[in-house]
Amino acid sequence: MLAAPLIHRRHDGLGPRRTLVFAAGALFVAALTFSYSLGSSTELSLTPTTNAGTTGVTRVLKSPRNLRSLRVGSTADLAKQIEGYKKYCESVDKTVRRPTSTVEIGPVKVGSEHPLAVQTMTTTNTFDVRASVDQVMQVADAGCDIVRLTVQGKKEANACQKIKDELLQRGYDIPLVADIHFAPAVAMQVADSFDKIRINPGNFYDGRKKFDDDLMYDEESYNAELEAIEEVFTPLVQKCKKLNRAMRIGTNHGSLSARTLCFYGDTPKGMVESAMEFARICRKNDFHNFVFSMKASNPLVMVQAYRLLAAEMYDKGWDYPLHLGVTEAGEGEDGRMKSAIGIGALLRDGLGDTIRVSLTEDPHLEIEPCKTLAGIAEAQYKRDEDTKTPKWKEEFRDWQSYARRETELPEQKEGDKVDFRGLLHRDGSVLNVISAEQLKQPEQLYDALGAKLILGLPFKDIATTDSILLTEVPAESDEVARQTLTRLIDANMGVLVRKEQLEKTPLENSVMVAELSELTGAENALSGGAGRLAVELSGTESEEELTKLKTMTPKPVMLLHNPPADVSRVHNARRVFDFLQKEKMTFPVIHYFQTNGEKNREKLVLQVGSDCGALLVDGYGDGAIIGPNWKDAAEKDASTFEELNYLRTTSFGMLQGCRMRSTKTEFVSCPSCGRTLFDLQETTAAIAERTGHLPGVAIAIMGCIVNGPGEMADADFGYVGGAPGKVDLYVGREMVKKGIPNAEACDALIDLIKEHGRWVEPEEAEKVEEAETVAAEASASA
């Protein structure tokens, strides 16, 4: 039996290099490259080292932001952890809800035998009994099943029984959950009043987060801390068991303990182990009325953490329910999209028993998106057996880590009359459906497509549609429409047209789109002046049909995945991608999501995020089309210019939410609670208004320190409530300015961004973009 390794982590802010030293009594491989990437490559190398006479391994990780690490004991342990688990859900080819035990939270039962429960959290000061009671009633009336309140100290704990009594007197028996950080004694007190206790394993015992330069744990100190945790936590477990209270062991990516960070880094694996430490104590005391959660502001981290947790439970034979949520998702459409990507991806795999959409908005506004996501999931549970998609067995998807599937972008060929390289974007592409009628109003169309006008001509900007799908080709006599098309093509925008349309009305330099059944596995003629070929797939094709892609000419520049409405898009697409990987085909795949006349924008965002986002978080897909069915004559003119603009920005929002293509400032903002030290909604809006023009920059806006530094691991700059009326500013995890008055904090944040060379004045940014656009066009035409 090997001794636990000694792990030494040097934390050096935003520096690119992390060194960990592992002492172990076994021979390690000399070198290894391990990819544990959430958007960028992380290199891991193992080399023999000697430390105080102990043979071990030095592991160097090169990562621009986050430490990615695994606890290593021996070569076999390392291989086992990298190889990981084989099962994390009931089925990968259809949605089957994961069987769980039932957890009783007051009158509400949670688990696979019950409907998905909807949750939210109050934003009032909990010691303000009247305001808290009113807000709980408001969310209950909106359809909320469970409400959480922050209980940070004794005065809030004293108010809890009053809140519970007042609600019962008014006829509201909705379960109340106490949100506990840093305060075991408060948890013990409030267990007398509330139905459920949420504890954060990252700070329940450890207290406030520390980010010391040097953090060291050996086997003895590690186990000593676990024993201390058990001593502090066990009384709460026993009290909850005696009173039949429920508990949530809720890990947050942003508030892992120093011990966990040292052994695992801020990884999904670390999140899971953090929760497991507390779950083992519960089980040791024969207490099982608890649920788990694995929240993160990054949907990719969140999805991986829940999957690893589910896999760990399958491995152990555990069946505890899961509460799902993307923390600090933000506000408006972006917040809903991030939540749909993370929560939707897990619900598609049958994971999840309660959900919360965490928005920087009033709590009652979280309920409807929660109910919508729950409705989408329930429909999947009840879906009839898919008889159209052929049976298949998954072999190639790596659900434990994120990596974009390798693809080949369109290339330029000798003799091309236009530049086809702009058809797709390397970080993810946005395509839109356009009617011939819309071509007759060029300026409105250019604006809706996000193009920049220079001297009346359209040019691609940072968030311009990459290619369009044209429902029909305008007649040659329609000079305005034809000129509009010519100008779009000259601006490197691809124009995709169906084969039958090109045969009726040719269009030079277009991209012919044909269904796979219309093509052979050999030579295929391009119709109507087309210069490239794209293939539309339903995902129901046989393997024999799909094999034609490998040998057909011309080689397709992209595949459009457009499955029938009565099959599960996620599972249908997984089959297609698995086949492409097996055959080593590297065609880019674009997801075509048909809006089917849906006018409710919130519902559309949640459906798209669930369907397409669930694939993109696995690196499956190279872009999206969100729009009407371009084959349906009744829908060909369905999108107004305003709707077209909305569908374009929604597509870009989804790509950014999946950490693919950044086209605007990324905001990580918490949903507010009783701990919040400033008006989060007002502050977030003010910061967004002044800094929203900085694509590639991530800003975290946190109401308090609970998840502040850690959750900002994914952000460049942080704005955190440090004390009433005061704000602390961070660069990454490092506090650089403390106690700034609220009125001055936004200006100070902008100054900080300038100091680090990330600021561009809005007018200046526009001029730079124009100059770059003109230069690019000149280079392309040279």
Coordinates of C-alpha atoms in Angstrom, one line a residue, residues 229-578:
I229 CA -14.3 17.8 9.6
E230 CA -16.0 14.7 10.9
E231 CA -15.9 16.0 14.4
V232 CA -17.6 19.3 13.4
F233 CA -20.0 17.8 10.9
T234 CA -21.3 14.8 12.7
P235 CA -23.5 16.6 15.2
L236 CA -25.4 18.3 12.3
V237 CA -25.8 15.0 10.5
Q238 CA -27.2 13.4 13.7
K239 CA -29.5 16.3 14.3
C240 CA -30.9 16.2 10.7
K241 CA -31.4 12.5 11.1
K242 CA -33.3 12.9 14.4
L243 CA -35.5 15.7 13.1
N244 CA -35.9 14.1 9.6
R245 CA -34.4 17.2 8.0
A246 CA -32.9 17.0 4.5
M247 CA -29.4 18.1 3.5
R248 CA -27.7 19.2 0.3
I249 CA -24.0 18.6 0.0
G250 CA -23.5 21.4 -2.5
T251 CA -20.0 21.8 -3.9
N252 CA -19.1 25.0 -5.7
H253 CA -16.2 25.2 -8.2
G254 CA -15.3 28.6 -6.8
S255 CA -15.0 27.6 -3.1
L256 CA -13.1 24.4 -2.9
S257 CA -11.0 24.0 0.3
A258 CA -7.2 24.5 0.3
R259 CA -6.8 20.8 1.0
T260 CA -8.8 19.9 -2.1
L261 CA -7.0 22.4 -4.3
C262 CA -3.7 21.0 -3.3
F263 CA -4.6 17.4 -4.1
Y264 CA -6.8 17.9 -7.1
G265 CA -6.6 21.5 -8.3
D266 CA -9.8 23.3 -9.2
T267 CA -11.0 20.4 -11.3
P268 CA -14.3 18.5 -11.6
K269 CA -12.6 15.6 -9.9
G270 CA -11.7 17.8 -7.0
M271 CA -15.3 19.0 -6.8
V272 CA -16.6 15.4 -6.6
E273 CA -14.1 14.4 -4.0
S274 CA -15.0 17.4 -1.9
A275 CA -18.6 16.3 -1.7
M276 CA -17.7 12.6 -1.2
E277 CA -15.8 13.5 2.0
F278 CA -19.0 14.8 3.6
A279 CA -21.2 12.1 2.1
R280 CA -19.1 9.4 3.7
I281 CA -19.7 11.0 7.1
C282 CA -23.5 11.0 6.4
R283 CA -23.4 7.3 5.5
K284 CA -21.2 6.4 8.5
N285 CA -24.1 7.8 10.6
D286 CA -26.7 6.0 8.5
F287 CA -28.1 9.3 7.3
H288 CA -29.3 9.1 3.7
N289 CA -31.8 12.0 3.4
F290 CA -29.5 14.1 1.3
V291 CA -28.9 15.3 -2.3
F292 CA -25.7 16.4 -4.1
S293 CA -24.9 19.4 -6.3
M294 CA -21.8 20.3 -8.3
K295 CA -22.2 24.0 -9.4
A296 CA -19.9 26.1 -11.5
S297 CA -20.2 29.3 -13.5
N298 CA -18.6 27.5 -16.5
P299 CA -21.2 25.1 -18.0
L300 CA -18.4 22.8 -19.3
V301 CA -16.9 22.4 -15.8
M302 CA -20.4 22.0 -14.3
V303 CA -21.4 19.3 -16.8
Q304 CA -18.2 17.3 -16.3
A305 CA -18.4 17.5 -12.5
Y306 CA -22.0 16.2 -12.4
R307 CA -21.1 13.4 -14.8
L308 CA -18.1 12.4 -12.7
L309 CA -20.2 12.5 -9.6
A310 CA -22.9 10.3 -11.2
A311 CA -20.2 7.9 -12.4
E312 CA -18.7 7.7 -8.9
M313 CA -22.2 6.9 -7.5
Y314 CA -22.7 4.2 -10.1
D315 CA -19.3 2.8 -9.2
K316 CA -20.2 2.7 -5.5
G317 CA -23.8 1.6 -5.9
W318 CA -25.2 4.9 -4.5
D319 CA -28.5 6.4 -5.7
Y320 CA -28.7 9.9 -4.1
P321 CA -30.6 12.6 -6.1
L322 CA -29.0 15.5 -7.9
H323 CA -29.8 19.2 -7.7
L324 CA -28.7 20.9 -10.9
G325 CA -27.6 24.5 -11.5
V326 CA -25.1 26.7 -13.3
T327 CA -24.1 29.2 -10.6
E328 CA -23.4 32.9 -11.4
A329 CA -25.0 32.4 -14.8
G330 CA -25.8 36.2 -15.1
E331 CA -28.9 37.9 -16.4
G332 CA -31.2 38.1 -19.4
E333 CA -30.7 35.8 -22.4
D334 CA -27.1 35.0 -21.5
G335 CA -28.0 33.7 -18.1
R336 CA -30.8 31.6 -19.5
M337 CA -28.6 30.2 -22.3
K338 CA -25.7 29.2 -19.9
S339 CA -28.3 27.5 -17.6
A340 CA -29.9 25.7 -20.5
I341 CA -26.5 24.5 -21.8
G342 CA -25.5 23.1 -18.4
I343 CA -28.8 21.9 -17.0
G344 CA -30.2 20.8 -20.4
A345 CA -27.1 18.7 -21.2
L346 CA -27.5 16.8 -17.9
L347 CA -31.3 16.4 -18.2
R348 CA -30.8 14.9 -21.7
D349 CA -28.7 12.2 -20.0
G350 CA -31.4 11.6 -17.4
L351 CA -29.4 13.2 -14.6
G352 CA -31.1 15.7 -12.2
D353 CA -34.0 15.7 -9.8
T354 CA -34.3 19.4 -8.8
I355 CA -33.2 22.4 -10.7
R356 CA -32.5 26.1 -10.3
V357 CA -31.8 28.7 -13.0
S358 CA -29.6 31.2 -11.1
L359 CA -30.2 34.7 -12.6
T360 CA -29.1 38.2 -11.6
E361 CA -32.8 39.0 -11.5
D362 CA -35.7 38.9 -9.0
P363 CA -36.2 35.4 -7.7
H364 CA -39.7 34.9 -9.2
L365 CA -38.3 35.5 -12.7
E366 CA -36.2 32.3 -12.3
I367 CA -39.3 30.1 -11.9
E368 CA -40.6 30.1 -15.5
P369 CA -37.3 29.1 -17.1
C370 CA -37.0 26.4 -14.5
K371 CA -40.4 25.1 -15.3
T372 CA -39.7 25.2 -19.1
L373 CA -36.5 23.2 -18.7
A374 CA -38.3 20.7 -16.5
G375 CA -41.1 20.4 -19.2
I376 CA -38.5 19.8 -21.9
A377 CA -37.0 17.0 -19.8
E378 CA -40.3 15.5 -18.9
A379 CA -41.1 15.4 -22.7
Q380 CA -37.9 13.5 -23.3
Y381 CA -38.7 11.0 -20.6
K382 CA -42.0 10.2 -22.3
R383 CA -40.7 10.2 -25.9
D384 CA -41.6 7.1 -27.8
E385 CA -38.9 4.7 -28.9
D386 CA -36.9 6.1 -31.8
T387 CA -37.6 3.8 -34.7
K388 CA -35.9 6.1 -37.3
T389 CA -32.3 6.3 -36.0
P390 CA -30.5 3.0 -36.6
K391 CA -29.2 1.1 -33.5
W392 CA -25.6 1.9 -32.6
K393 CA -23.1 1.6 -29.8
E394 CA -21.1 4.6 -28.6
E395 CA -17.3 4.2 -28.8
F396 CA -15.6 7.5 -29.2
R397 CA -17.2 10.3 -27.1
D398 CA -15.0 11.3 -24.2
W399 CA -17.5 12.6 -21.7
Q400 CA -14.9 13.2 -19.0
S401 CA -13.1 16.0 -20.7
Y402 CA -13.7 18.7 -23.2
A403 CA -12.0 18.8 -26.6
R404 CA -13.3 20.1 -29.9
R405 CA -13.6 17.3 -32.5
E406 CA -10.8 17.8 -35.0
T407 CA -12.1 19.2 -38.3
E408 CA -10.9 20.8 -41.6
L409 CA -12.0 24.3 -42.5
P410 CA -12.7 25.2 -46.2
E411 CA -9.6 25.8 -48.2
Q412 CA -9.0 28.0 -51.2
K413 CA -8.4 26.2 -54.5
E414 CA -6.6 27.3 -57.7
G415 CA -9.1 28.8 -60.1
D416 CA -11.6 30.0 -57.4
K417 CA -13.2 33.3 -58.3
V418 CA -14.1 34.2 -54.7
D419 CA -12.6 33.4 -51.3
F420 CA -14.4 30.4 -49.8
R421 CA -12.4 30.4 -46.6
G422 CA -14.9 32.7 -44.9
L423 CA -17.7 30.1 -45.1
L424 CA -16.9 28.9 -41.6
H425 CA -15.1 30.4 -38.5
R426 CA -12.5 28.3 -36.7
D427 CA -14.0 29.0 -33.3
G428 CA -17.6 28.1 -34.3
S429 CA -19.8 29.4 -37.0
V430 CA -23.2 31.1 -37.2
L431 CA -25.5 30.6 -40.3
N432 CA -28.8 32.2 -40.9
V433 CA -31.8 31.5 -43.1
I434 CA -32.6 34.3 -45.6
S435 CA -35.4 34.7 -48.1
A436 CA -35.1 36.2 -51.6
E437 CA -37.5 39.0 -50.5
Q438 CA -35.0 40.1 -47.7
L439 CA -32.3 40.6 -50.4
K440 CA -34.4 43.5 -51.8
Q441 CA -33.7 45.6 -48.6
P442 CA -29.9 45.4 -48.4
E443 CA -29.2 47.9 -45.7
Q444 CA -31.7 46.3 -43.3
L445 CA -30.4 42.9 -44.2
Y446 CA -26.8 43.9 -43.6
D447 CA -27.7 45.3 -40.2
A448 CA -29.6 42.1 -39.3
L449 CA -26.6 40.0 -40.3
G450 CA -24.3 42.0 -38.1
A451 CA -22.3 43.4 -41.0
K452 CA -20.4 46.6 -40.8
L453 CA -21.1 49.2 -43.6
I454 CA -18.1 51.0 -45.0
L455 CA -18.9 53.3 -47.9
G456 CA -22.2 51.5 -48.3
L457 CA -20.6 48.1 -48.7
P458 CA -21.0 45.2 -46.1
F459 CA -17.9 43.8 -44.3
K460 CA -17.7 41.1 -41.7
D461 CA -17.5 42.3 -38.1
I462 CA -16.8 40.4 -34.9
A463 CA -20.3 38.9 -34.7
T464 CA -21.4 38.8 -38.4
T465 CA -23.2 35.8 -39.8
D466 CA -20.6 33.6 -41.4
S467 CA -22.9 32.1 -44.1
I468 CA -26.5 32.3 -45.2
L469 CA -29.0 29.6 -46.3
L470 CA -31.0 31.1 -49.2
T471 CA -34.5 29.7 -49.4
E472 CA -34.6 30.5 -53.2
V473 CA -32.4 32.2 -55.7
P474 CA -33.8 35.6 -57.0
A475 CA -34.4 35.9 -60.7
E476 CA -31.5 37.3 -62.7
S477 CA -33.8 40.3 -63.6
D478 CA -34.0 41.2 -59.9
E479 CA -31.0 43.6 -60.0
V480 CA -31.2 44.8 -56.3
A481 CA -31.4 41.2 -54.9
R482 CA -28.6 40.0 -57.1
Q483 CA -26.4 42.9 -56.2
T484 CA -27.0 42.3 -52.6
L485 CA -25.9 38.6 -53.0
T486 CA -22.8 39.7 -54.9
R487 CA -21.8 42.1 -52.2
L488 CA -22.3 39.5 -49.5
I489 CA -20.2 37.0 -51.4
D490 CA -17.5 39.6 -51.9
A491 CA -17.5 40.1 -48.1
N492 CA -16.6 36.4 -47.7
M493 CA -20.0 35.4 -46.6
G494 CA -21.0 32.0 -47.9
V495 CA -24.3 31.5 -49.7
L496 CA -25.8 28.0 -49.4
V497 CA -28.5 27.0 -51.8
R498 CA -30.4 23.8 -52.2
K499 CA -29.6 21.7 -55.3
E500 CA -33.0 21.9 -56.8
Q501 CA -33.1 25.7 -56.5
L502 CA -29.7 26.0 -58.3
E503 CA -31.0 23.8 -61.0
K504 CA -33.9 26.2 -61.5
T505 CA -32.0 29.4 -61.1
P506 CA -28.1 29.3 -61.1
L507 CA -26.0 31.4 -58.8
E508 CA -22.3 31.7 -59.4
N509 CA -19.9 31.0 -56.5
S510 CA -22.6 29.6 -54.2
V511 CA -22.5 26.4 -52.1
M512 CA -24.7 23.6 -53.3
V513 CA -26.5 21.8 -50.5
A514 CA -27.8 18.3 -51.3
E515 CA -29.2 15.5 -49.1
L516 CA -26.9 12.5 -48.8
S517 CA -29.5 10.4 -50.7
E518 CA -29.1 12.7 -53.7
L519 CA -25.4 12.1 -54.0
T520 CA -23.1 9.2 -54.9
G521 CA -19.9 8.0 -53.2
A522 CA -18.0 9.0 -56.3
E523 CA -18.1 12.1 -58.6
N524 CA -21.0 14.5 -58.1
A525 CA -21.7 17.4 -60.4
L526 CA -22.2 20.9 -58.9
S527 CA -25.3 22.6 -60.1
G528 CA -26.0 26.2 -61.2
G529 CA -22.5 27.7 -60.9
A530 CA -21.8 26.4 -57.3
G531 CA -18.2 26.4 -56.2
R532 CA -18.5 24.1 -53.2
L533 CA -20.6 21.2 -51.8
A534 CA -22.4 20.9 -48.5
V535 CA -24.3 17.8 -47.4
E536 CA -27.5 17.7 -45.3
L537 CA -27.9 14.8 -42.9
S538 CA -30.9 13.6 -41.0
G539 CA -28.9 11.3 -38.8
T540 CA -31.2 8.4 -39.8
E541 CA -29.0 7.3 -42.7
S542 CA -27.6 3.8 -42.6
E543 CA -23.8 3.3 -42.1
E544 CA -23.6 2.3 -45.7
E545 CA -25.1 5.6 -46.8
L546 CA -22.8 7.6 -44.4
T547 CA -19.8 5.8 -45.8
K548 CA -20.4 7.6 -49.1
L549 CA -19.1 10.8 -47.5
K550 CA -15.6 9.3 -47.3
T551 CA -15.2 8.9 -51.0
M552 CA -17.4 11.4 -52.7
T553 CA -16.1 14.3 -54.7
P554 CA -16.1 17.2 -54.5
K555 CA -15.3 16.9 -50.8
P556 CA -18.0 18.5 -48.7
V557 CA -17.0 21.7 -46.9
M558 CA -19.6 21.1 -44.2
L559 CA -22.4 18.8 -43.0
L560 CA -25.7 20.2 -41.9
H561 CA -27.3 18.0 -39.2
N562 CA -31.0 18.5 -39.5
P563 CA -32.8 15.5 -37.8
P564 CA -36.6 14.8 -38.0
A565 CA -38.7 16.5 -35.3
D566 CA -39.7 13.1 -33.9
V567 CA -36.3 11.9 -32.9
S568 CA -34.0 13.0 -30.1
R569 CA -31.5 15.5 -31.7
V570 CA -28.8 14.9 -29.0
H571 CA -28.8 11.1 -29.3
N572 CA -29.3 11.1 -33.1
A573 CA -26.3 13.5 -33.5
R574 CA -24.1 11.4 -31.1
R575 CA -24.5 8.5 -33.5
V576 CA -23.4 10.6 -36.5
F577 CA -20.4 12.0 -34.6
D578 CA -19.4 8.6 -33.4

